[in-house]
mmCIF file of C-alpha atoms in Angstrom:
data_model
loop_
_atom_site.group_PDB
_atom_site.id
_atom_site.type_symbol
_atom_site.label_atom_id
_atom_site.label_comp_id
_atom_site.label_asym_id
_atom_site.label_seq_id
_atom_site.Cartn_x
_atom_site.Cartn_y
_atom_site.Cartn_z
ATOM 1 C CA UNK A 1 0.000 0.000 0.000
ATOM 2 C CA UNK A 2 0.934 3.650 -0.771
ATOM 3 C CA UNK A 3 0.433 6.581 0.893
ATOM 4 C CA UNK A 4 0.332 9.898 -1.202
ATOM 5 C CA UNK A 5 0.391 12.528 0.940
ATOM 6 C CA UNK A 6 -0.009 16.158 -0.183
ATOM 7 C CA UNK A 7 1.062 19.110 1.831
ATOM 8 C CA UNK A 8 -0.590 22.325 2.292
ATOM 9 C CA UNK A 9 -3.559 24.547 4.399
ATOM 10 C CA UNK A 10 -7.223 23.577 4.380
ATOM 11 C CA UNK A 11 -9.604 26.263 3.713
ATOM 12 C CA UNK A 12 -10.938 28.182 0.709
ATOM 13 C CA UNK A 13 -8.341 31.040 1.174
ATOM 14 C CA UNK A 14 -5.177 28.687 0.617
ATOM 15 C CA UNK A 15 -6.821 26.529 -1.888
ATOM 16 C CA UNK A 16 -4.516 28.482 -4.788
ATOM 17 C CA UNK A 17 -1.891 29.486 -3.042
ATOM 18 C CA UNK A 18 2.002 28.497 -3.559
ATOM 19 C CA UNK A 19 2.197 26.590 -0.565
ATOM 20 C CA UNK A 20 -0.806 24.446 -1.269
ATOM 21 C CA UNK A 21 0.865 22.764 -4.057
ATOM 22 C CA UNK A 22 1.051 19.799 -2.120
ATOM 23 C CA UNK A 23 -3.092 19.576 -2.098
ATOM 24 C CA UNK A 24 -3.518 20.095 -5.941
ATOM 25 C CA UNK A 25 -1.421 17.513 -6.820
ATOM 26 C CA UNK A 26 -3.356 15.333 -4.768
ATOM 27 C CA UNK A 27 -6.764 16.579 -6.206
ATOM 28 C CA UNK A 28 -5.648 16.117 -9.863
ATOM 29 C CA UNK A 29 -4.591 12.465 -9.255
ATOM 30 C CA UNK A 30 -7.874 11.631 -7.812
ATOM 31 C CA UNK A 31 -9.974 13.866 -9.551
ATOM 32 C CA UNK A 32 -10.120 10.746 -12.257
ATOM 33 C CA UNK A 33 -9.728 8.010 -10.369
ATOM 34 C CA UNK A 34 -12.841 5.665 -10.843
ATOM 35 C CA UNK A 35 -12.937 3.306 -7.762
ATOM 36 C CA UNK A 36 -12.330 5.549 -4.799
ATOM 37 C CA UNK A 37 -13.855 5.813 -1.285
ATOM 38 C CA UNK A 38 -13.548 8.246 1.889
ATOM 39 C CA UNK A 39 -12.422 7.075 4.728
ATOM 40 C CA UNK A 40 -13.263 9.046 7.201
ATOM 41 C CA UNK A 41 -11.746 8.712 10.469
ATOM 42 C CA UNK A 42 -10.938 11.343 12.785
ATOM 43 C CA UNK A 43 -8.231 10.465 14.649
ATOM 44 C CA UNK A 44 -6.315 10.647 11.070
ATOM 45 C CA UNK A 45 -6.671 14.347 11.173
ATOM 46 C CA UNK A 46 -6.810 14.145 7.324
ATOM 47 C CA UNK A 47 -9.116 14.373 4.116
ATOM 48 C CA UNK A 48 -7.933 10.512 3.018
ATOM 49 C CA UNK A 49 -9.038 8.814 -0.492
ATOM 50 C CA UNK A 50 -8.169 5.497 -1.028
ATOM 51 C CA UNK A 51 -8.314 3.567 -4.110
ATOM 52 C CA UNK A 52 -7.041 0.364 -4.690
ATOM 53 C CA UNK A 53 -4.101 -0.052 -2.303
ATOM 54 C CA UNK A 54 -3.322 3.772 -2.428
ATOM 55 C CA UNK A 55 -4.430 6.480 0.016
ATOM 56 C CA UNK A 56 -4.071 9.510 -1.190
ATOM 57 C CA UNK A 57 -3.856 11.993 1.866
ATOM 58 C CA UNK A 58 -4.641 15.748 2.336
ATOM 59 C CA UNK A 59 -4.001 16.846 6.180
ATOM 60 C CA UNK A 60 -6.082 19.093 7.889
ATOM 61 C CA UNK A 61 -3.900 19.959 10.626
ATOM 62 C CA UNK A 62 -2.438 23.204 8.572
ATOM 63 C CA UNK A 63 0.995 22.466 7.341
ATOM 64 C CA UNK A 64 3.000 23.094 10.718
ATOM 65 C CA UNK A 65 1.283 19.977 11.941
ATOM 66 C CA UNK A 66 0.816 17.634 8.890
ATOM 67 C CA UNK A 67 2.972 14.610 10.395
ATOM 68 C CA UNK A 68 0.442 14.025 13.083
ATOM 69 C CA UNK A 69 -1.979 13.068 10.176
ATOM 70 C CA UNK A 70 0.695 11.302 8.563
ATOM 71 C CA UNK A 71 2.002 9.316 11.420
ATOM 72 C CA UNK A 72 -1.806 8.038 12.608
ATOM 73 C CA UNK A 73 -2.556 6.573 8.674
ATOM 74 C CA UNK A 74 0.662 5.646 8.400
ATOM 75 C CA UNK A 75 0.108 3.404 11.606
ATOM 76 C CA UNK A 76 -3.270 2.164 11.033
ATOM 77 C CA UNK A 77 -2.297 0.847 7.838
ATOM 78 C CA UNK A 78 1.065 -0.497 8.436
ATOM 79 C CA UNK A 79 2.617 1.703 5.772
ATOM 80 C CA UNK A 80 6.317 1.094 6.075
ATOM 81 C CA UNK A 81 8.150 4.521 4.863
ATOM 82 C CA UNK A 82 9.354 3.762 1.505
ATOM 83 C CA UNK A 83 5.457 3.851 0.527
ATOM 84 C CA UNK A 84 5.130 7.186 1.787
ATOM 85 C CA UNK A 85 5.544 9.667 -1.177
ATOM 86 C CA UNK A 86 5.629 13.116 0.881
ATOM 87 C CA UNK A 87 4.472 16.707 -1.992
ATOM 88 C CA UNK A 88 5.274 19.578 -1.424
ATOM 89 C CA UNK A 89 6.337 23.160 -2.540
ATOM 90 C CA UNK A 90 9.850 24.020 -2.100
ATOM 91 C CA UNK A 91 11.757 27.482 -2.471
ATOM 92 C CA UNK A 92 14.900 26.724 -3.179
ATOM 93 C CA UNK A 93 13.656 25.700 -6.623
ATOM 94 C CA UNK A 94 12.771 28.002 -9.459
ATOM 95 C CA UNK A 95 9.108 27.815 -10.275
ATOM 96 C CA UNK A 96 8.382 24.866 -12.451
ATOM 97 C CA UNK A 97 11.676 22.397 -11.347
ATOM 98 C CA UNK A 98 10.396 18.885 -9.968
ATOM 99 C CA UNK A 99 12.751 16.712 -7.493
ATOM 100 C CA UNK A 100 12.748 13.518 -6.039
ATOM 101 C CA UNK A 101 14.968 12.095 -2.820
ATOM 102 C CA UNK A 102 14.614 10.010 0.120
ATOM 103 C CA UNK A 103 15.637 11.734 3.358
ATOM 104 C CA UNK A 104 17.392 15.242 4.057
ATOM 105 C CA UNK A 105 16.905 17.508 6.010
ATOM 106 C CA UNK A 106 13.318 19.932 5.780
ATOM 107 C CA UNK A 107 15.338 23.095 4.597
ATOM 108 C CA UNK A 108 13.324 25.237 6.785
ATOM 109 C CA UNK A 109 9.805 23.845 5.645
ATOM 110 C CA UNK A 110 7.255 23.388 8.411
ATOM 111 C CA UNK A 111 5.522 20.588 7.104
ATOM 112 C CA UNK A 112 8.565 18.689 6.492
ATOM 113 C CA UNK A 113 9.625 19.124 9.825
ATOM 114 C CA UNK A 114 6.448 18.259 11.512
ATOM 115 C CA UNK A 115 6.460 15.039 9.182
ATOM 116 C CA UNK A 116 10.335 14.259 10.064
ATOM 117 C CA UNK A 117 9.564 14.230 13.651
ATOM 118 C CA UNK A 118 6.733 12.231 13.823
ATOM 119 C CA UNK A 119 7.790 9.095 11.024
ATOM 120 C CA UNK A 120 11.588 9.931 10.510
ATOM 121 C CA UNK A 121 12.732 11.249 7.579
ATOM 122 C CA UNK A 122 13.006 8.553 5.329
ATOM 123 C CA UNK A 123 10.518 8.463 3.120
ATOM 124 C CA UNK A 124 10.219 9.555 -0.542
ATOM 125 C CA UNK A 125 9.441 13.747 -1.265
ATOM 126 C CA UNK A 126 8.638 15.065 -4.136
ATOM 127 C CA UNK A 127 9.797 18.881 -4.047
ATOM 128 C CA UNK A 128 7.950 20.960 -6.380
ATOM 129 C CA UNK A 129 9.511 24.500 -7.087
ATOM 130 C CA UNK A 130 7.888 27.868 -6.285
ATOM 131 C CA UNK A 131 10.740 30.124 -6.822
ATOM 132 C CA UNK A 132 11.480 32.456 -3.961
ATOM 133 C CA UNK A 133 10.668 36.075 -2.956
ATOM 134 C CA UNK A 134 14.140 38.362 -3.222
ATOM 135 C CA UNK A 135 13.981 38.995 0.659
ATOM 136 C CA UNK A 136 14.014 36.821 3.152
ATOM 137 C CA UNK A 137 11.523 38.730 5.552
ATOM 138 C CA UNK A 138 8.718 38.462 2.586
ATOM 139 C CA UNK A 139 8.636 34.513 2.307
ATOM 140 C CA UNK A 140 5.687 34.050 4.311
ATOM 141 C CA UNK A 141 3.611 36.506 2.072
ATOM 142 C CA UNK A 142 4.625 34.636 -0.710
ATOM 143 C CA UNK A 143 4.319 31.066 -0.207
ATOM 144 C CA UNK A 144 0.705 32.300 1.056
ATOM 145 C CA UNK A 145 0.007 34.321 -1.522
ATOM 146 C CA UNK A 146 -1.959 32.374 -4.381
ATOM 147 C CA UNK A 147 0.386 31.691 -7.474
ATOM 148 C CA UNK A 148 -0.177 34.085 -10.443
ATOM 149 C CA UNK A 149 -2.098 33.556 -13.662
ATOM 150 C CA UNK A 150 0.685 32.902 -15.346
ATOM 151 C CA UNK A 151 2.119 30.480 -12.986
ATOM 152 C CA UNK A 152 -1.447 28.809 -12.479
ATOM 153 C CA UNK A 153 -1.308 28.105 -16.716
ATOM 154 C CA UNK A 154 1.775 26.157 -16.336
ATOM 155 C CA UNK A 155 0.837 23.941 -13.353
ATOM 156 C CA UNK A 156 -1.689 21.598 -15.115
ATOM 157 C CA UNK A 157 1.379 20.352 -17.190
ATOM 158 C CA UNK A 158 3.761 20.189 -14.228
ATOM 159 C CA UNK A 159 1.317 18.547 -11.600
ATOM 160 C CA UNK A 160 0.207 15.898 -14.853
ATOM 161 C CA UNK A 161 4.305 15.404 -15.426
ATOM 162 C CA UNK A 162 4.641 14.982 -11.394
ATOM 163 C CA UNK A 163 1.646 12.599 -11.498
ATOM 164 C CA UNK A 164 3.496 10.328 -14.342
ATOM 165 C CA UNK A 165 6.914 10.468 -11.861
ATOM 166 C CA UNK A 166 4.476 9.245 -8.757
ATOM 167 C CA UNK A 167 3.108 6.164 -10.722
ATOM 168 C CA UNK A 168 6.192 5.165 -12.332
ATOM 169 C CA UNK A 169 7.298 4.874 -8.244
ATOM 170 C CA UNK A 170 4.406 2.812 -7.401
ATOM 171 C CA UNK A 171 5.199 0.755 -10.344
ATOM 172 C CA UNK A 172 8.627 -0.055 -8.894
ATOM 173 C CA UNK A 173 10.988 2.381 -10.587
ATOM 174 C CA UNK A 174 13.941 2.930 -8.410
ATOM 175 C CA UNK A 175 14.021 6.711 -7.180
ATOM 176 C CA UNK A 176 17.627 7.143 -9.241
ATOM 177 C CA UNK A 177 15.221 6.062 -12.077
ATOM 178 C CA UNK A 178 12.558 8.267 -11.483
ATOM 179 C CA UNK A 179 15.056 11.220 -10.677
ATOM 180 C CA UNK A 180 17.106 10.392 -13.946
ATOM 181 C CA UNK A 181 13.488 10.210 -16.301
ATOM 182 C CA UNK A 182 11.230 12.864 -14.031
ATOM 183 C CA UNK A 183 13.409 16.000 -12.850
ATOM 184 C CA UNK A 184 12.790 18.876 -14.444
ATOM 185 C CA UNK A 185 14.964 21.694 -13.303
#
């Protein structure tokens, strides 16, 4: 079993915003899928899909807090880590680049560290650039500040190419594989 988990903020306001990236990813992959059901529990602190043996995960614990959701699926379902695929938006990457690893560090991202301290950090991330603001002091306006028209035309193709990198894991390409056929930079 798989869990896809997608980081970002529940609620209408942060539905378009850079750091919800995590979220739309997860809504385009199941916005097709044919055989899916809610589980609905609420000790998992999460909006959770599953079809077939994937779960695809959106947290509603606001991004500082999403490993608590992760951590409580990921131990109901005995989901060991390398099934955890972990998207999100990161700023060290220029608007548009895709990466894959296993482990690191969380680089300053909220999210990342909730999830590192609650299942380790060993599990599979998919980093999705935003680009960054030019000062430091403005990057909380900008990763909650909804991406711009522009940017919104270009993230059908980049969430479908991220979607392609995500199955070709689950169909048991290595992640060198998947880095060396899926990065764009």
């Amino acid at each position: 079993m798989f869990l896809i988990a997608g980081l970002g903020n529940i609620g209408e306001k942060y539905s378009l915003t850079r750091h919800n990236i995590g979220f739309m990813v997860v809504d385009e992959a199941t916005r097709t899928l044919s055989q899916t059901s809610n589980i609905n529990k609420s000790n998992f602190n999460a909006d959770v899909i599953k079809s077939n043996e994937t779960l695809y995960v959106k947290p509603t614990t606001y991004m500082n807090n999403s490993g608590i959701a992760i951590r409580a699926i990921k131990e109901y379902y005995k989901i060991e880590n390398q099934n955890i695929i972990v998207i999100h938006d990161d700023l060290d990457l220029p608007f548009g680049a895709v990466k894959f690893k296993i482990g690191g560090g969380h680089g300053g991202h909220n999210g990342l560290r909730s999830t590192d301290a609650h299942i380790g950090n060993n599990y599979i991330r998919v980093r999705i650039g935003i680009g960054k603001p030019q000062a430091k002091s403005e990057v909380v306006n900008y990763v909650l500040n909804n991406f711009s028209k522009e940017e919104l035309n270009q993230l059908e193709g980049i969430m479908s190419h991220t979607l392609k990198a995500i199955d070709a894991i689950m169909n048991g390409l290595s992640i060198d594989e998947v880095k060396s056929k899926f990065t764009l930079k």
